[in-house]
Tab-separated table of C-alpha atoms and ligand atoms in Angstrom:
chain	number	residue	atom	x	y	z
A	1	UNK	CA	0.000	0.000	0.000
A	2	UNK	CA	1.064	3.519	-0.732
A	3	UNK	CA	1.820	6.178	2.425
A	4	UNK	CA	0.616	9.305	2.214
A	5	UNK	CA	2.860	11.529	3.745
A	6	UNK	CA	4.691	14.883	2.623
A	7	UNK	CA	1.560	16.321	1.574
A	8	UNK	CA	1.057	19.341	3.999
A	9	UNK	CA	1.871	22.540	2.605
A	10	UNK	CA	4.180	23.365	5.789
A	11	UNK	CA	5.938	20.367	5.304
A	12	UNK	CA	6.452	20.778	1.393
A	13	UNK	CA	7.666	24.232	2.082
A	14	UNK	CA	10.483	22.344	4.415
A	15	UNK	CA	11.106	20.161	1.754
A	16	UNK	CA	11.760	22.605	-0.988
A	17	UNK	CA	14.289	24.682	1.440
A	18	UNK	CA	16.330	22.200	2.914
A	19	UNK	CA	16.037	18.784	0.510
A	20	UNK	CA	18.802	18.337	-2.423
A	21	UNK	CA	19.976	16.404	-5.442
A	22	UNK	CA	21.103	13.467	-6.263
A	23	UNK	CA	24.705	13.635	-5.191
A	24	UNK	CA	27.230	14.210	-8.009
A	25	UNK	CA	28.750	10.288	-7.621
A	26	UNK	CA	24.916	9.197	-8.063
A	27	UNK	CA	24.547	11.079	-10.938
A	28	UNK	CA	27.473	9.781	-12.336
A	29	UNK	CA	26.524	6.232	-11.696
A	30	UNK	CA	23.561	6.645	-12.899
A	31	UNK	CA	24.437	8.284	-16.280
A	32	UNK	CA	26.908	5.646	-16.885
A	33	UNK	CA	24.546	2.998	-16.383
A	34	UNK	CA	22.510	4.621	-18.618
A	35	UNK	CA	25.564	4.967	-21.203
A	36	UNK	CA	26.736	1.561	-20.767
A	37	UNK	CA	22.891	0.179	-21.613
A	38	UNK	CA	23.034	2.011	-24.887
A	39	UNK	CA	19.607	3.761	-24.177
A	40	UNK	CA	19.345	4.996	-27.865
A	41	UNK	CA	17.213	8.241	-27.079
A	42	UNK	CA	17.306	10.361	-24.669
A	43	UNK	CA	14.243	11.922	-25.230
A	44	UNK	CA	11.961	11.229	-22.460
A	45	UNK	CA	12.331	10.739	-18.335
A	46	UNK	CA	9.962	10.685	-15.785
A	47	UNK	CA	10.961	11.774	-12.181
A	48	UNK	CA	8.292	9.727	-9.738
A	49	UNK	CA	7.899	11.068	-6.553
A	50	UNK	CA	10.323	14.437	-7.539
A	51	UNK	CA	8.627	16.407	-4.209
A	52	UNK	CA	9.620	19.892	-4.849
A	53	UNK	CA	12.143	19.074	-7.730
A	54	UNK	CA	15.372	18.647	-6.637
A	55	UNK	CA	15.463	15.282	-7.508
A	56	UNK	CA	14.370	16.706	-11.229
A	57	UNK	CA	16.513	19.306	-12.780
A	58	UNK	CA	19.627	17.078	-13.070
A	59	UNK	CA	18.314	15.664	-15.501
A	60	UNK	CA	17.169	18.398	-17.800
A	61	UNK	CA	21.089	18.555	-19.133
A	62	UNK	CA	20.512	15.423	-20.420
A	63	UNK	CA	16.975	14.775	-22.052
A	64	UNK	CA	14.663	16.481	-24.434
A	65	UNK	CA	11.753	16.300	-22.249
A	66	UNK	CA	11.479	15.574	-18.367
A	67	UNK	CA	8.241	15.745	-15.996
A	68	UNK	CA	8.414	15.406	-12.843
A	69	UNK	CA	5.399	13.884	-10.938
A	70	UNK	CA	4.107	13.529	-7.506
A	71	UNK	CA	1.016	12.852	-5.637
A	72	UNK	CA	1.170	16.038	-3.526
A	73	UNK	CA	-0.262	18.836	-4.991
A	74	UNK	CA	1.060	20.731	-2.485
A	75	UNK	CA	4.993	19.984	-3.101
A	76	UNK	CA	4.446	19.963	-6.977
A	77	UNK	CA	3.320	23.702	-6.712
A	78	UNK	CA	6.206	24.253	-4.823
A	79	UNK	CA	8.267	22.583	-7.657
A	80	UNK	CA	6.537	24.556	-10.587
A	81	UNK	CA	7.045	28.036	-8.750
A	82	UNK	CA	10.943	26.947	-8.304
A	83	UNK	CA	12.961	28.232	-11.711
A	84	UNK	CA	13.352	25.439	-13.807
A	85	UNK	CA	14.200	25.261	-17.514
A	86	UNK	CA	11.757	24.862	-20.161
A	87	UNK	CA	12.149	21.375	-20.958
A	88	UNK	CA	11.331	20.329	-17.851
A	89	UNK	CA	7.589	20.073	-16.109
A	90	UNK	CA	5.843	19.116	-13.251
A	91	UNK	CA	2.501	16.913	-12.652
A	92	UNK	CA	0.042	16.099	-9.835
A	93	UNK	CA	-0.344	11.823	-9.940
A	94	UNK	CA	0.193	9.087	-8.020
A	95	UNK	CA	3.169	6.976	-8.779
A	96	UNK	CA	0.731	3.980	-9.179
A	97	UNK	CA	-0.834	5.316	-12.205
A	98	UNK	CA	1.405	7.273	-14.602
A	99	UNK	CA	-0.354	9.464	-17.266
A	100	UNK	CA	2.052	8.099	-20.145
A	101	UNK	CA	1.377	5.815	-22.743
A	102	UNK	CA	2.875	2.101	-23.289
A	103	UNK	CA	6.281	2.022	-24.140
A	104	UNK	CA	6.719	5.589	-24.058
A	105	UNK	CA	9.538	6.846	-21.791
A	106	UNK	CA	13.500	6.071	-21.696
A	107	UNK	CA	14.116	6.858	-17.852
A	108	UNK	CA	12.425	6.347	-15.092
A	109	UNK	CA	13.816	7.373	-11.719
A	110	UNK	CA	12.303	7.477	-8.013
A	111	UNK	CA	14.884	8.925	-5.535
A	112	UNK	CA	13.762	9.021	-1.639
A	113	UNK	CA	10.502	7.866	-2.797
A	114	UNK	CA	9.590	4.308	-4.309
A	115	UNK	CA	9.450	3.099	-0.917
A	116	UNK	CA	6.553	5.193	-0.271
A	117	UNK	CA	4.646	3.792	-3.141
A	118	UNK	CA	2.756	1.035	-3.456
A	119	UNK	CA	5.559	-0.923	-4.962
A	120	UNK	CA	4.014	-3.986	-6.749
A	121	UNK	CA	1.532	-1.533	-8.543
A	122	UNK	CA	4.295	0.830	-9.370
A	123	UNK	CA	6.457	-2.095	-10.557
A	124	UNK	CA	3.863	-3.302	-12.861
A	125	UNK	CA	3.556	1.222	-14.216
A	126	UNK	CA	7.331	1.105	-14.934
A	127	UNK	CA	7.388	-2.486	-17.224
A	128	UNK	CA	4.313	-0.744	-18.911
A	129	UNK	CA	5.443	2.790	-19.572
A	130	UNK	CA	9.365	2.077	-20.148
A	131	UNK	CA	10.411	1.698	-23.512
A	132	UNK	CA	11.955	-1.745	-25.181
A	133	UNK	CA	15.610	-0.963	-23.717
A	134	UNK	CA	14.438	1.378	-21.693
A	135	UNK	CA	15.887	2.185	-17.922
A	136	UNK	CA	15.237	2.630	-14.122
A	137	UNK	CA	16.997	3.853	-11.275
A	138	UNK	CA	15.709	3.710	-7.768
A	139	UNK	CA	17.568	5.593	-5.360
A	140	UNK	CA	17.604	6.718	-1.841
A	141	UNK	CA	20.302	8.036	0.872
A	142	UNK	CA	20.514	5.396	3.840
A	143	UNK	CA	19.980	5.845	7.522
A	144	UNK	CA	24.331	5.764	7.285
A	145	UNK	CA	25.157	9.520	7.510
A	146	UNK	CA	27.471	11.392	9.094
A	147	UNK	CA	27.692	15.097	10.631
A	148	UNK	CA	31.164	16.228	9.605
A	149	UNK	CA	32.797	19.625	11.653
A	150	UNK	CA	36.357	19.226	12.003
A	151	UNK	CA	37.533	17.368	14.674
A	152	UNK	CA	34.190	16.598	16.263
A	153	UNK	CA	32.707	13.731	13.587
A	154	UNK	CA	32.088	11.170	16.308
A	155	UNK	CA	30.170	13.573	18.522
A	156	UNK	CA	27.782	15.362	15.872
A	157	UNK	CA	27.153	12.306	14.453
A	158	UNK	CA	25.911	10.925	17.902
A	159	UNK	CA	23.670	13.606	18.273
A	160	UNK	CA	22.312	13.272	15.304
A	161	UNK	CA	21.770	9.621	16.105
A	162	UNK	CA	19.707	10.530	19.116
A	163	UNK	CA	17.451	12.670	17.464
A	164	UNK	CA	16.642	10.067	14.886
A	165	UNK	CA	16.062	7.582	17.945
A	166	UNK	CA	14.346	9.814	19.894
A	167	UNK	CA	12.084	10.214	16.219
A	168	UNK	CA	12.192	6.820	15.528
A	169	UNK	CA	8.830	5.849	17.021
A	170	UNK	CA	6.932	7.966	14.882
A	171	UNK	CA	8.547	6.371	11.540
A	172	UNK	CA	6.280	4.657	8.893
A	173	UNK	CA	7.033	0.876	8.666
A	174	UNK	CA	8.126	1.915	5.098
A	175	UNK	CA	11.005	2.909	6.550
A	176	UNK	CA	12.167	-0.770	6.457
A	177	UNK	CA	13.006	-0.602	2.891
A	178	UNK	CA	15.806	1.509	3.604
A	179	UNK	CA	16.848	-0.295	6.535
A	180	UNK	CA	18.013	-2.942	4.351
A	181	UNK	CA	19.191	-1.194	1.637
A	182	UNK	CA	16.762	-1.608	-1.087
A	183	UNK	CA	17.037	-5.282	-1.614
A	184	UNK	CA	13.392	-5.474	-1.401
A	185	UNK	CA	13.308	-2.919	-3.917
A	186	UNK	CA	15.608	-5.032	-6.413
A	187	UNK	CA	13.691	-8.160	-5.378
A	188	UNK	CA	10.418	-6.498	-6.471
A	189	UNK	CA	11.785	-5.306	-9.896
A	190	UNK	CA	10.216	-7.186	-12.705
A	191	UNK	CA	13.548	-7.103	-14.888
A	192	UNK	CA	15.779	-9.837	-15.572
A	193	UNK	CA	18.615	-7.398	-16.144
A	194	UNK	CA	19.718	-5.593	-13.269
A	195	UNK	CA	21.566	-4.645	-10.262
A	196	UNK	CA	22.006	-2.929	-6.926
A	197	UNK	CA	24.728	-0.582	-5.838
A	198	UNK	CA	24.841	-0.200	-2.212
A	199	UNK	CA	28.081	2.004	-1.716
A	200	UNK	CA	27.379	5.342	-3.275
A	201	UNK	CA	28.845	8.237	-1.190
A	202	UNK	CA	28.203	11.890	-1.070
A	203	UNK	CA	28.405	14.887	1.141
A	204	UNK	CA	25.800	17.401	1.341
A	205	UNK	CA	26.803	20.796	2.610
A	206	UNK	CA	24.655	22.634	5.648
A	207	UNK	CA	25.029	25.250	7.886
A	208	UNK	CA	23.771	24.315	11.642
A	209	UNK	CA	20.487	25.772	10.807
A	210	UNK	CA	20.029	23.956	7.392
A	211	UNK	CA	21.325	20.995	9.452
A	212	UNK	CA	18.024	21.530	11.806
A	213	UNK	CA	15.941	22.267	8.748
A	214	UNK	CA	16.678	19.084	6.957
A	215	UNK	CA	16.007	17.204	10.199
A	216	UNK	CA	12.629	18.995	10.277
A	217	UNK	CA	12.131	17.662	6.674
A	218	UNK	CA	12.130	13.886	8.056
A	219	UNK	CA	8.615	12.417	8.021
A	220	UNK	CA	8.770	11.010	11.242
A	221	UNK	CA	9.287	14.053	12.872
A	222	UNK	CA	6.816	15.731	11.041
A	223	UNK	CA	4.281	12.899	12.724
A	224	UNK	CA	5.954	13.183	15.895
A	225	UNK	CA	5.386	17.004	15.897
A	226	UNK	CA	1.727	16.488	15.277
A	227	UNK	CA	1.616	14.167	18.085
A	228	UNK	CA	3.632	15.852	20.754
A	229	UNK	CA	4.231	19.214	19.942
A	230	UNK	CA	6.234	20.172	23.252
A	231	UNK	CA	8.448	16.620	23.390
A	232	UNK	CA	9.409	17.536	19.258
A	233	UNK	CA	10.244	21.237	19.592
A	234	UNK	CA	12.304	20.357	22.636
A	235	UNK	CA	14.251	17.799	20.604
A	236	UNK	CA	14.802	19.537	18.193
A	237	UNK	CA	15.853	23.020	20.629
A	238	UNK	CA	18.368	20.228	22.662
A	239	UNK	CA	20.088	18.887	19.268
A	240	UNK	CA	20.664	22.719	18.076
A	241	UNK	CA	21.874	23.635	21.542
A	242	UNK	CA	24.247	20.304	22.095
A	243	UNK	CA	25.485	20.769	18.453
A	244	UNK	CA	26.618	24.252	18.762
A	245	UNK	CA	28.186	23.497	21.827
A	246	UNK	CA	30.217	20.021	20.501
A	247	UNK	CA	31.331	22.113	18.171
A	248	UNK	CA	32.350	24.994	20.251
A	249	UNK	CA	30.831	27.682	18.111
A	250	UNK	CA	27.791	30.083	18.728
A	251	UNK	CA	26.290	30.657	15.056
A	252	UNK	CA	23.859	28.686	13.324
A	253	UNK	CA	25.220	30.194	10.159
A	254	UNK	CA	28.292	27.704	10.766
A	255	UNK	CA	29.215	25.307	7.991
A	256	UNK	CA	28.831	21.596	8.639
A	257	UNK	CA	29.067	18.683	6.135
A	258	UNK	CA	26.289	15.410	6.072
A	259	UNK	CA	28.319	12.472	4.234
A	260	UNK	CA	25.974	9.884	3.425
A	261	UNK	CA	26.010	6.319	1.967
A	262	UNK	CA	22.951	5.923	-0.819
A	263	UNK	CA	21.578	2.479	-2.486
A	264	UNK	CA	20.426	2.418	-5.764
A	265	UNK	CA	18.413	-0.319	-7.790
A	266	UNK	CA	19.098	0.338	-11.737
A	267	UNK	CA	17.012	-1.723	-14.247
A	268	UNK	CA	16.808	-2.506	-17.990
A	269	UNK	CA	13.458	-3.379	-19.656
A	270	UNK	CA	14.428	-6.276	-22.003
A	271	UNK	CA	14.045	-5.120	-25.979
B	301	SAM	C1	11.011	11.830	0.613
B	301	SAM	S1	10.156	12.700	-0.652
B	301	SAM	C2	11.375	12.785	-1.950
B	301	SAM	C3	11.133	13.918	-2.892
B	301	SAM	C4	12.206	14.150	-3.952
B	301	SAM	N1	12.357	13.034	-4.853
B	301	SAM	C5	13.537	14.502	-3.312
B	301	SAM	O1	14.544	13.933	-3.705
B	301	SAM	O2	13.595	15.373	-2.454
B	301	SAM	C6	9.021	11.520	-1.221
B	301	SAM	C7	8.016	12.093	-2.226
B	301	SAM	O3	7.230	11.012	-2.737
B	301	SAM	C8	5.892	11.470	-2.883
B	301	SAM	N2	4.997	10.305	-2.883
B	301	SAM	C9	4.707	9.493	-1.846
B	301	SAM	N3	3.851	8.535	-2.223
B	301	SAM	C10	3.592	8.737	-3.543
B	301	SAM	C11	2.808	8.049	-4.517
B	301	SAM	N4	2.102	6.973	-4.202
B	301	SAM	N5	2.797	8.537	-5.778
B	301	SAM	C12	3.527	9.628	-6.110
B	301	SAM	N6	4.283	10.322	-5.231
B	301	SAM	C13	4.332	9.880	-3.970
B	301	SAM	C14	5.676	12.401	-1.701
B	301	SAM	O4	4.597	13.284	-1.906
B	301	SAM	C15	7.035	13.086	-1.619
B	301	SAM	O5	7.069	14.291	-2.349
């Protein structure tokens, strides 16, 4: 079954300030999958699940046409009033039922999302939409990350690891599929042809306060906030307060650095 979370415009409006792309090694790995699977055009690729879009625009360098869709109306507005060039746009759908025809697009790719979808449903979309030859990649960060501020790694990253705990009772059970690294992801791809790449690395820069943002961003601390509203905003005003001081500084404008491991499941429709 599909979750519907994200959808809130508050929460949309988090996603579109602190959320980013693909990192640059994913991209890479990504477009030479794409290379090595001689995908003969690049004309068409679908984004599923592209939230406010930064999961998107990469790819506009690279194909004639790209839409983005998402279920959220709410995040998709936020994607459409984001600049964006013109071969790229933007649709309200759910991932479930794509508005394309049979054998129609080159790329698909989900990134932080497929696991919210209903999977065998969406499964079943890509094999029908996907063009003869045609290619998937289903990507997501892990729960491996690390807060990097000079000589203080260990400690950041434990705090960071409390306030996931301390989150971690509000998660959706979807959160499973990235618990194990998308091998239930590859096992539920219909393609004979393909593989899993578990050891992608990339750093995201923050400050402190974009740090706090993107852990605001986290759907289980969105629930949690609707549940307890006190117990959240504490956590969240303890992590800023023992951050700043493991690091010894006093500005939330501070640069910090989030290194994180991402799995991706990459697919070729047989021709
Ligand atoms: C964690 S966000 C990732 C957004 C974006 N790809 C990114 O990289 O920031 C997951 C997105 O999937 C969307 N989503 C969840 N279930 C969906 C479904 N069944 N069909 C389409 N979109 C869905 C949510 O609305 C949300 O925008």
């Amino acid at each position: 079954m599909a979750a519907r979370l994200f959808e809130g415009k508050d929460h949309a409006a988090f996603y579109k300030k602190y959320r980013f792309s693909p990192p640059q090694k994913l991209q890479e790995t990504i477009f030479s999958y794409l290379e090595k699977k001689k995908v003969s055009a690049f004309q068409l690729a679908v984004d599923v699940g592209c939230g406010s879009g930064q999961s998107t625009l990469w790819l506009a360098k690279r194909f004639e046409k790209v839409v983005g869709t998402d279920i959220s109306e709410a995040q998709v507005e936020e994607a459409k009033q984001a600049a964006h060039p013109p071969n790229v746009s933007y649709l309200v759908c759910p991932a479930e039922e794509l508005p394309f025809e049979d054998n129609s697009v080159d790329f698909i790719m989900a990134f932080a999302a497929v696991h919210w979808f209903d999977l065998p449903r969406f499964m079943k979309e890509v094999e029908r939409v996907l063009k003869p030859s045609g290619c998937v990649a289903l990507s997501s960060n892990t729960l491996d990350m690390q807060v990097h501020y000079k000589d203080c790694t260990e400690k950041l990253t434990e705090i960071y690891n409390e306030f996931r705990v301390r989150s971690f009772k509000y998660a959706n059970d979807k959160v499973r599929f990235i618990e194990d690294d998308y091998k239930m992801v590859f096992d539920a791809l219909p393609f004979q042809d393909k593989q899993r790449i578990t050891d992608i690395f990339g750093a995201v820069p923050f400050t402190v306060a974009g740090l706090l943002g993107y852990f605001q961003s986290f759907s289980m601390y969105q629930t949690f906030l609707k549940a307890e509203p006190e117990a959240a905003k504490s956590l969240l005003q303890n992590t800023e307060k023992r951050l700043l001081e493991a690091m010894g500084v006093s500005s939330l404008e501070t640069p910090v650095e989030m290194r994180m491991r991402h799995a991706s499941v990459l697919g070729c429709k047989n021709s």
